[in-house]
Amino acid sequence: MALKLFNTLSRSIQEFAPLDPAGKKVGMYCCGPTVYDFAHIGNWRTFVFADLVRRYLEFKGYSVTHVMNITDVEDKIIKRVRETKTPLREFTQQYEAAFLEDLKTLNCVLPHQMPHATQHIPQIVALIEKLVARGIAYKAADGSVYFSIEKYRGCGCTYGRLLKLNFDEMRVGERVASDEYAKESVADFALWKARTPDDGDVFWPSPWGEGRPGWHIECSAMSMKILGPTFDLHLGGEDLIFPHHEDEIAQSEGATGQPFVKHWLHGAFLLVEGKKMSKSLGNFFTLRDLLAKGFTGREIRYLLLTAHYRETFNFTLDGLQGARAALGRIDECLGKLKEIVEPLTRPSATLSPPGGEKDREKGASKLIPNSTAALDDDLNISAAWAIVFEWVREMNRRLAESSLSADEAAAALTAWEKVDSVLGVGGKSEIEIPAEINSLLEARQAARKAKDFKKSDRLRDELKVKGWTIEDTPKGPKLKKI
Ligand code: AMP
Ligand code: ZN
């Protein structure tokens, strides 16, 4: 079945078809972090969403080139560099390192390329030169170079492709130096910002004098350098639709005269406890804040992936507790399946004779086709999770009635691994033994060795009260959850 995705450009759900005539290669660009602080949980919703898109495209057999830029020069960064009196690279490097570490914590697949704006100044300058040569960009009295919306529209191009703009109601023709500007103004935006005393050491030479690039042009230059003038997918959070992505389209198409991106995907925002995140409300969480509260990257990833990407998601700490319980149900089921597959190391497991190909089919169940159908439908992840938990229930029922053969259990585990190559929540097929239980087990072993059977029996009873039984096997004691 074909993958269907909502395209912000056409405002409709469209079948995804790569530009590659062979239908194999896919170029995908996601606007990456502005490295001026630790990424917050809202940012992570968008990056985990991009990871889901990448993983699912690969699951469907596409050969994806995934690009995510690092915005390492921009208004907010310059401000913080000035405030902290730190050199630009030193300042951004610490947050970039943190970002990469967090990416790993959330089990996001590393993008193939992570270009830095500061390392693409020649490409950025060349792109601006093209726009100036085409008469769409101009140098203003302040020494900065601006993109002219009027000239662009005069060439028959549309400004307002992603967001319908009503030019009659909007303030048109203003000029903005800031990277982000208000929705009610359609302003000529800065491509190159002339050096000011506030910029400190952050400037580069250019044909228009010393200065630095605007944020929007960075993404146009880096994406087209790596993926070409026209590529398949461009992603970001919904707040980037205007002005950032609208400006990316205008700059890129204005310079090349070719369509920039075929499919635009935007992830909806994340709220915390129903409100927009803000430090003053005390609902602002970085990933690290949540880890410090004892949650794991896996639990956070799961929660971020529970809602459809086009729905606003309400993040709560209770939701994280729910994520822990849900993952526990998956882990427990996988642990039991593994016990059947590896009966030698797990003597307590139910054994039935291997049943061959037919059993393998039964064990795999409908997990793969059903979850694929859900994800093909504009990445309907909540439907995919419902299918996963239906499968867990089915497996648990069959485990309880001891009607699952080793082959079926193995097939079930393989099916889960395939589906999890998209979900990326892993799955501990070994049941995790808490440290406290392990210590009790060790103490019992020591008591047995010392032939203190009274004590070893007491410890066995204590373990039972805590929900664990011990089976003594020739290979040593095995713990089993009751
Ligand atoms: P930034 O580092 O500010 O450039 O943002 C990185 C990404 O996070 C962008 O794609 C934003 O659209 C996205 N983003 C920012 N805030 C949120 C939020 N509350 N929910 C979802 N995505 C967000
Ligand atoms: Zn961007």
PDB file of N, CA and C and ligand atoms in Angstrom, residues 29-32 69 71 215-220 222-223 234-236 240 244-245 248 264, ligand 2:
ATOM      1  N   TYR A  29      14.691  16.969   4.477  1.00  0.00           N
ATOM      2  CA  TYR A  29      15.365  18.000   5.271  1.00  0.00           C
ATOM      3  C   TYR A  29      14.473  18.402   6.430  1.00  0.00           C
ATOM      4  N   CYS A  30      15.054  18.420   7.627  1.00  0.00           N
ATOM      5  CA  CYS A  30      14.300  18.863   8.785  1.00  0.00           C
ATOM      6  C   CYS A  30      15.045  20.027   9.420  1.00  0.00           C
ATOM      7  N   CYS A  31      14.328  21.118   9.666  1.00  0.00           N
ATOM      8  CA  CYS A  31      14.978  22.259  10.316  1.00  0.00           C
ATOM      9  C   CYS A  31      15.428  21.818  11.701  1.00  0.00           C
ATOM     10  N   GLY A  32      16.707  21.972  11.950  1.00  0.00           N
ATOM     11  CA  GLY A  32      17.272  21.466  13.205  1.00  0.00           C
ATOM     12  C   GLY A  32      17.257  22.489  14.318  1.00  0.00           C
ATOM     13  N   ASN A  69      19.846  20.432   9.821  1.00  0.00           N
ATOM     14  CA  ASN A  69      20.877  21.457  10.014  1.00  0.00           C
ATOM     15  C   ASN A  69      21.051  21.791  11.495  1.00  0.00           C
ATOM     16  N   THR A  71      21.494  25.204  13.442  1.00  0.00           N
ATOM     17  CA  THR A  71      21.507  26.663  13.325  1.00  0.00           C
ATOM     18  C   THR A  71      22.468  27.186  14.382  1.00  0.00           C
ATOM     19  N   TRP A 215      18.515  33.924   9.217  1.00  0.00           N
ATOM     20  CA  TRP A 215      18.223  32.514   9.538  1.00  0.00           C
ATOM     21  C   TRP A 215      17.609  31.771   8.340  1.00  0.00           C
ATOM     22  N   HIS A 216      16.659  32.434   7.654  1.00  0.00           N
ATOM     23  CA  HIS A 216      15.918  31.730   6.594  1.00  0.00           C
ATOM     24  C   HIS A 216      16.837  31.263   5.455  1.00  0.00           C
ATOM     25  N   ILE A 217      17.765  32.141   5.070  1.00  0.00           N
ATOM     26  CA  ILE A 217      18.627  31.804   3.922  1.00  0.00           C
ATOM     27  C   ILE A 217      19.560  30.634   4.255  1.00  0.00           C
ATOM     28  N   GLU A 218      19.869  30.468   5.533  1.00  0.00           N
ATOM     29  CA  GLU A 218      20.757  29.363   5.936  1.00  0.00           C
ATOM     30  C   GLU A 218      20.153  28.022   5.496  1.00  0.00           C
ATOM     31  N   CYS A 219      18.852  27.859   5.785  1.00  0.00           N
ATOM     32  CA  CYS A 219      18.211  26.571   5.474  1.00  0.00           C
ATOM     33  C   CYS A 219      18.103  26.364   3.957  1.00  0.00           C
ATOM     34  N   SER A 220      17.800  27.441   3.215  1.00  0.00           N
ATOM     35  CA  SER A 220      17.723  27.299   1.754  1.00  0.00           C
ATOM     36  C   SER A 220      19.076  26.861   1.201  1.00  0.00           C
ATOM     37  N   MET A 222      21.732  25.391   2.716  1.00  0.00           N
ATOM     38  CA  MET A 222      22.222  24.067   3.133  1.00  0.00           C
ATOM     39  C   MET A 222      21.384  22.929   2.545  1.00  0.00           C
ATOM     40  N   SER A 223      20.080  23.120   2.503  1.00  0.00           N
ATOM     41  CA  SER A 223      19.240  22.031   1.983  1.00  0.00           C
ATOM     42  C   SER A 223      19.516  21.820   0.494  1.00  0.00           C
ATOM     43  N   HIS A 234      10.284  18.274   3.331  1.00  0.00           N
ATOM     44  CA  HIS A 234      10.836  19.267   4.241  1.00  0.00           C
ATOM     45  C   HIS A 234       9.946  19.274   5.472  1.00  0.00           C
ATOM     46  N   LEU A 235      10.570  19.168   6.642  1.00  0.00           N
ATOM     47  CA  LEU A 235       9.809  19.055   7.882  1.00  0.00           C
ATOM     48  C   LEU A 235      10.173  20.149   8.882  1.00  0.00           C
ATOM     49  N   GLY A 236       9.258  20.344   9.801  1.00  0.00           N
ATOM     50  CA  GLY A 236       9.515  21.252  10.918  1.00  0.00           C
ATOM     51  C   GLY A 236       8.265  21.361  11.767  1.00  0.00           C
ATOM     52  N   LEU A 240       7.016  27.052  12.213  1.00  0.00           N
ATOM     53  CA  LEU A 240       7.980  27.440  11.182  1.00  0.00           C
ATOM     54  C   LEU A 240       7.313  27.711   9.823  1.00  0.00           C
ATOM     55  N   HIS A 244       9.349  31.360   8.427  1.00  0.00           N
ATOM     56  CA  HIS A 244      10.576  30.650   8.035  1.00  0.00           C
ATOM     57  C   HIS A 244      10.443  29.842   6.744  1.00  0.00           C
ATOM     58  N   HIS A 245       9.459  28.968   6.684  1.00  0.00           N
ATOM     59  CA  HIS A 245       9.371  28.111   5.495  1.00  0.00           C
ATOM     60  C   HIS A 245       8.864  28.853   4.260  1.00  0.00           C
ATOM     61  N   GLU A 248      11.837  30.429   3.000  1.00  0.00           N
ATOM     62  CA  GLU A 248      12.730  29.442   2.360  1.00  0.00           C
ATOM     63  C   GLU A 248      12.274  29.185   0.920  1.00  0.00           C
ATOM     64  N   TRP A 264       5.617  19.188   2.068  1.00  0.00           N
ATOM     65  CA  TRP A 264       5.939  19.884   3.317  1.00  0.00           C
ATOM     66  C   TRP A 264       5.161  19.222   4.447  1.00  0.00           C
TER      67      TRP A 264
HETATM   68 ZN    ZN B   2      14.928  25.864   8.532  1.00  0.00          ZN
END
